[in-house]
Amino acid sequence: MRKKMWALRCLLFLECFLVMAVEANVQEKAEATIPVTTLSPPEGNTTFLGGTTWCVALAGVSQIDLQNALDWACGLGMADCSPIQQGGSCFEPDTLLSHASFAFNNYYQQNGNSDIACNFGGTATLTKSNPSYGKCNYAAPGLGSLHSSAPPFSDCMPKIVWWKFLVILLLLYLRS
């Protein structure tokens, strides 16, 4: 009975994942057909207006809000949070503020340095001071990050292939 419940939950999760992947793909295609007027310099891009900027966590904000924003940045926001994992180059100091700052900046740099990409529910702010320290290098436009430039494994495989892979694993598990 437990195996069947687990299998049903997995199938439900996979179905939700597939629906989200298809909807995201449809939305991307729809957005690709909408003409976009660009301004020079691009609106909201502070790297052209006032030099290089970084996005960091605000001191003094609610720890719960900061944790939720960090969880989003490292999860759905797809920021590269491996350097703030234990043993990573930016793990120390092991504080919520430090880890959130790294993740926020990573997301900000990956998403065009626009002001909206440095909001995180009001828990972040822009700075012109490079927050890098020791072996911990914060990405910046033109400077990049000193971390691997290879795409993550998930970028090498379309989402639909992941879904099929998970279904196959589930079927193999159910046969055992």
mmCIF file with all atom_site columns, N, CA and C in Angstrom, residues 51-84:
data_model
loop_
_atom_site.group_PDB
_atom_site.id
_atom_site.type_symbol
_atom_site.label_atom_id
_atom_site.label_alt_id
_atom_site.label_comp_id
_atom_site.label_asym_id
_atom_site.label_entity_id
_atom_site.label_seq_id
_atom_site.pdbx_PDB_ins_code
_atom_site.Cartn_x
_atom_site.Cartn_y
_atom_site.Cartn_z
_atom_site.occupancy
_atom_site.B_iso_or_equiv
_atom_site.pdbx_formal_charge
_atom_site.auth_seq_id
_atom_site.auth_comp_id
_atom_site.auth_asym_id
_atom_site.auth_atom_id
_atom_site.pdbx_PDB_model_num
ATOM 1   N N  . GLY A 1 51 ? 27.669 52.721 -13.300 1.00 0.00 ? 51 GLY A N  1
ATOM 2   C CA . GLY A 1 51 ? 28.758 51.807 -13.058 1.00 0.00 ? 51 GLY A CA 1
ATOM 3   C C  . GLY A 1 51 ? 28.250 50.439 -12.623 1.00 0.00 ? 51 GLY A C  1
ATOM 4   N N  . THR A 1 52 ? 29.167 49.605 -12.202 1.00 0.00 ? 52 THR A N  1
ATOM 5   C CA . THR A 1 52 ? 28.833 48.242 -11.803 1.00 0.00 ? 52 THR A CA 1
ATOM 6   C C  . THR A 1 52 ? 28.064 48.237 -10.493 1.00 0.00 ? 52 THR A C  1
ATOM 7   N N  . THR A 1 53 ? 27.038 47.385 -10.434 1.00 0.00 ? 53 THR A N  1
ATOM 8   C CA . THR A 1 53 ? 26.246 47.252 -9.210  1.00 0.00 ? 53 THR A CA 1
ATOM 9   C C  . THR A 1 53 ? 26.103 45.788 -8.835  1.00 0.00 ? 53 THR A C  1
ATOM 10  N N  . TRP A 1 54 ? 25.907 45.562 -7.549  1.00 0.00 ? 54 TRP A N  1
ATOM 11  C CA . TRP A 1 54 ? 25.668 44.242 -7.002  1.00 0.00 ? 54 TRP A CA 1
ATOM 12  C C  . TRP A 1 54 ? 24.387 44.306 -6.186  1.00 0.00 ? 54 TRP A C  1
ATOM 13  N N  . CYS A 1 55 ? 23.734 43.193 -6.050  1.00 0.00 ? 55 CYS A N  1
ATOM 14  C CA . CYS A 1 55 ? 22.508 43.091 -5.264  1.00 0.00 ? 55 CYS A CA 1
ATOM 15  C C  . CYS A 1 55 ? 22.828 42.334 -3.977  1.00 0.00 ? 55 CYS A C  1
ATOM 16  N N  . VAL A 1 56 ? 22.521 42.936 -2.847  1.00 0.00 ? 56 VAL A N  1
ATOM 17  C CA . VAL A 1 56 ? 22.807 42.307 -1.553  1.00 0.00 ? 56 VAL A CA 1
ATOM 18  C C  . VAL A 1 56 ? 21.581 42.352 -0.647  1.00 0.00 ? 56 VAL A C  1
ATOM 19  N N  . ALA A 1 57 ? 21.583 41.487 0.344   1.00 0.00 ? 57 ALA A N  1
ATOM 20  C CA . ALA A 1 57 ? 20.489 41.439 1.313   1.00 0.00 ? 57 ALA A CA 1
ATOM 21  C C  . ALA A 1 57 ? 20.565 42.660 2.229   1.00 0.00 ? 57 ALA A C  1
ATOM 22  N N  . LEU A 1 58 ? 19.402 43.144 2.614   1.00 0.00 ? 58 LEU A N  1
ATOM 23  C CA . LEU A 1 58 ? 19.313 44.289 3.531   1.00 0.00 ? 58 LEU A CA 1
ATOM 24  C C  . LEU A 1 58 ? 19.459 43.817 4.975   1.00 0.00 ? 58 LEU A C  1
ATOM 25  N N  . ALA A 1 59 ? 20.335 44.457 5.708   1.00 0.00 ? 59 ALA A N  1
ATOM 26  C CA . ALA A 1 59 ? 20.462 44.155 7.137   1.00 0.00 ? 59 ALA A CA 1
ATOM 27  C C  . ALA A 1 59 ? 19.231 44.698 7.851   1.00 0.00 ? 59 ALA A C  1
ATOM 28  N N  . GLY A 1 60 ? 18.777 43.996 8.854   1.00 0.00 ? 60 GLY A N  1
ATOM 29  C CA . GLY A 1 60 ? 17.664 44.476 9.660   1.00 0.00 ? 60 GLY A CA 1
ATOM 30  C C  . GLY A 1 60 ? 16.291 44.042 9.199   1.00 0.00 ? 60 GLY A C  1
ATOM 31  N N  . VAL A 1 61 ? 16.197 43.308 8.080   1.00 0.00 ? 61 VAL A N  1
ATOM 32  C CA . VAL A 1 61 ? 14.885 42.837 7.647   1.00 0.00 ? 61 VAL A CA 1
ATOM 33  C C  . VAL A 1 61 ? 14.535 41.557 8.406   1.00 0.00 ? 61 VAL A C  1
ATOM 34  N N  . SER A 1 62 ? 13.290 41.190 8.356   1.00 0.00 ? 62 SER A N  1
ATOM 35  C CA . SER A 1 62 ? 12.807 39.987 9.031   1.00 0.00 ? 62 SER A CA 1
ATOM 36  C C  . SER A 1 62 ? 13.598 38.763 8.580   1.00 0.00 ? 62 SER A C  1
ATOM 37  N N  . GLN A 1 63 ? 14.057 37.977 9.536   1.00 0.00 ? 63 GLN A N  1
ATOM 38  C CA . GLN A 1 63 ? 14.814 36.759 9.222   1.00 0.00 ? 63 GLN A CA 1
ATOM 39  C C  . GLN A 1 63 ? 13.943 35.770 8.438   1.00 0.00 ? 63 GLN A C  1
ATOM 40  N N  . ILE A 1 64 ? 12.662 35.738 8.754   1.00 0.00 ? 64 ILE A N  1
ATOM 41  C CA . ILE A 1 64 ? 11.742 34.844 8.048   1.00 0.00 ? 64 ILE A CA 1
ATOM 42  C C  . ILE A 1 64 ? 11.617 35.274 6.589   1.00 0.00 ? 64 ILE A C  1
ATOM 43  N N  . ASP A 1 65 ? 11.439 36.581 6.359   1.00 0.00 ? 65 ASP A N  1
ATOM 44  C CA . ASP A 1 65 ? 11.343 37.087 4.985   1.00 0.00 ? 65 ASP A CA 1
ATOM 45  C C  . ASP A 1 65 ? 12.638 36.839 4.225   1.00 0.00 ? 65 ASP A C  1
ATOM 46  N N  . LEU A 1 66 ? 13.758 37.037 4.890   1.00 0.00 ? 66 LEU A N  1
ATOM 47  C CA . LEU A 1 66 ? 15.059 36.830 4.263   1.00 0.00 ? 66 LEU A CA 1
ATOM 48  C C  . LEU A 1 66 ? 15.248 35.355 3.900   1.00 0.00 ? 66 LEU A C  1
ATOM 49  N N  . GLN A 1 67 ? 14.865 34.454 4.802   1.00 0.00 ? 67 GLN A N  1
ATOM 50  C CA . GLN A 1 67 ? 14.986 33.023 4.537   1.00 0.00 ? 67 GLN A CA 1
ATOM 51  C C  . GLN A 1 67 ? 14.082 32.611 3.380   1.00 0.00 ? 67 GLN A C  1
ATOM 52  N N  . ASN A 1 68 ? 12.858 33.141 3.359   1.00 0.00 ? 68 ASN A N  1
ATOM 53  C CA . ASN A 1 68 ? 11.938 32.820 2.262   1.00 0.00 ? 68 ASN A CA 1
ATOM 54  C C  . ASN A 1 68 ? 12.493 33.305 0.927   1.00 0.00 ? 68 ASN A C  1
ATOM 55  N N  . ALA A 1 69 ? 13.068 34.494 0.918   1.00 0.00 ? 69 ALA A N  1
ATOM 56  C CA . ALA A 1 69 ? 13.647 35.043 -0.314  1.00 0.00 ? 69 ALA A CA 1
ATOM 57  C C  . ALA A 1 69 ? 14.855 34.220 -0.759  1.00 0.00 ? 69 ALA A C  1
ATOM 58  N N  . LEU A 1 70 ? 15.684 33.804 0.198   1.00 0.00 ? 70 LEU A N  1
ATOM 59  C CA . LEU A 1 70 ? 16.837 32.965 -0.123  1.00 0.00 ? 70 LEU A CA 1
ATOM 60  C C  . LEU A 1 70 ? 16.375 31.629 -0.693  1.00 0.00 ? 70 LEU A C  1
ATOM 61  N N  . ASP A 1 71 ? 15.372 31.031 -0.067  1.00 0.00 ? 71 ASP A N  1
ATOM 62  C CA . ASP A 1 71 ? 14.843 29.756 -0.557  1.00 0.00 ? 71 ASP A CA 1
ATOM 63  C C  . ASP A 1 71 ? 14.323 29.902 -1.983  1.00 0.00 ? 71 ASP A C  1
ATOM 64  N N  . TRP A 1 72 ? 13.640 31.015 -2.277  1.00 0.00 ? 72 TRP A N  1
ATOM 65  C CA . TRP A 1 72 ? 13.121 31.234 -3.621  1.00 0.00 ? 72 TRP A CA 1
ATOM 66  C C  . TRP A 1 72 ? 14.272 31.412 -4.616  1.00 0.00 ? 72 TRP A C  1
ATOM 67  N N  . ALA A 1 73 ? 15.261 32.235 -4.243  1.00 0.00 ? 73 ALA A N  1
ATOM 68  C CA . ALA A 1 73 ? 16.384 32.504 -5.154  1.00 0.00 ? 73 ALA A CA 1
ATOM 69  C C  . ALA A 1 73 ? 17.110 31.206 -5.524  1.00 0.00 ? 73 ALA A C  1
ATOM 70  N N  . CYS A 1 74 ? 17.341 30.355 -4.528  1.00 0.00 ? 74 CYS A N  1
ATOM 71  C CA . CYS A 1 74 ? 18.068 29.107 -4.772  1.00 0.00 ? 74 CYS A CA 1
ATOM 72  C C  . CYS A 1 74 ? 17.180 28.020 -5.371  1.00 0.00 ? 74 CYS A C  1
ATOM 73  N N  . GLY A 1 75 ? 15.866 28.201 -5.289  1.00 0.00 ? 75 GLY A N  1
ATOM 74  C CA . GLY A 1 75 ? 14.929 27.221 -5.826  1.00 0.00 ? 75 GLY A CA 1
ATOM 75  C C  . GLY A 1 75 ? 14.382 27.661 -7.168  1.00 0.00 ? 75 GLY A C  1
ATOM 76  N N  . LEU A 1 76 ? 13.192 28.235 -7.137  1.00 0.00 ? 76 LEU A N  1
ATOM 77  C CA . LEU A 1 76 ? 12.543 28.658 -8.383  1.00 0.00 ? 76 LEU A CA 1
ATOM 78  C C  . LEU A 1 76 ? 13.323 29.725 -9.136  1.00 0.00 ? 76 LEU A C  1
ATOM 79  N N  . GLY A 1 77 ? 14.076 30.551 -8.414  1.00 0.00 ? 77 GLY A N  1
ATOM 80  C CA . GLY A 1 77 ? 14.867 31.592 -9.065  1.00 0.00 ? 77 GLY A CA 1
ATOM 81  C C  . GLY A 1 77 ? 16.080 31.060 -9.800  1.00 0.00 ? 77 GLY A C  1
ATOM 82  N N  . MET A 1 78 ? 16.447 29.832 -9.514  1.00 0.00 ? 78 MET A N  1
ATOM 83  C CA . MET A 1 78 ? 17.552 29.125 -10.160 1.00 0.00 ? 78 MET A CA 1
ATOM 84  C C  . MET A 1 78 ? 18.909 29.824 -10.045 1.00 0.00 ? 78 MET A C  1
ATOM 85  N N  . ALA A 1 79 ? 19.124 30.525 -8.935  1.00 0.00 ? 79 ALA A N  1
ATOM 86  C CA . ALA A 1 79 ? 20.445 31.099 -8.692  1.00 0.00 ? 79 ALA A CA 1
ATOM 87  C C  . ALA A 1 79 ? 21.417 29.960 -8.389  1.00 0.00 ? 79 ALA A C  1
ATOM 88  N N  . ASP A 1 80 ? 22.674 30.145 -8.720  1.00 0.00 ? 80 ASP A N  1
ATOM 89  C CA . ASP A 1 80 ? 23.692 29.143 -8.401  1.00 0.00 ? 80 ASP A CA 1
ATOM 90  C C  . ASP A 1 80 ? 24.085 29.330 -6.940  1.00 0.00 ? 80 ASP A C  1
ATOM 91  N N  . CYS A 1 81 ? 23.562 28.471 -6.091  1.00 0.00 ? 81 CYS A N  1
ATOM 92  C CA . CYS A 1 81 ? 23.816 28.585 -4.654  1.00 0.00 ? 81 CYS A CA 1
ATOM 93  C C  . CYS A 1 81 ? 24.846 27.579 -4.158  1.00 0.00 ? 81 CYS A C  1
ATOM 94  N N  . SER A 1 82 ? 25.506 26.879 -5.058  1.00 0.00 ? 82 SER A N  1
ATOM 95  C CA . SER A 1 82 ? 26.510 25.894 -4.628  1.00 0.00 ? 82 SER A CA 1
ATOM 96  C C  . SER A 1 82 ? 27.660 26.533 -3.848  1.00 0.00 ? 82 SER A C  1
ATOM 97  N N  . PRO A 1 83 ? 28.105 27.762 -4.160  1.00 0.00 ? 83 PRO A N  1
ATOM 98  C CA . PRO A 1 83 ? 29.195 28.339 -3.377  1.00 0.00 ? 83 PRO A CA 1
ATOM 99  C C  . PRO A 1 83 ? 28.825 28.642 -1.919  1.00 0.00 ? 83 PRO A C  1
ATOM 100 N N  . ILE A 1 84 ? 27.523 28.712 -1.590  1.00 0.00 ? 84 ILE A N  1
ATOM 101 C CA . ILE A 1 84 ? 27.146 28.996 -0.201  1.00 0.00 ? 84 ILE A CA 1
ATOM 102 C C  . ILE A 1 84 ? 26.775 27.725 0.554   1.00 0.00 ? 84 ILE A C  1
#
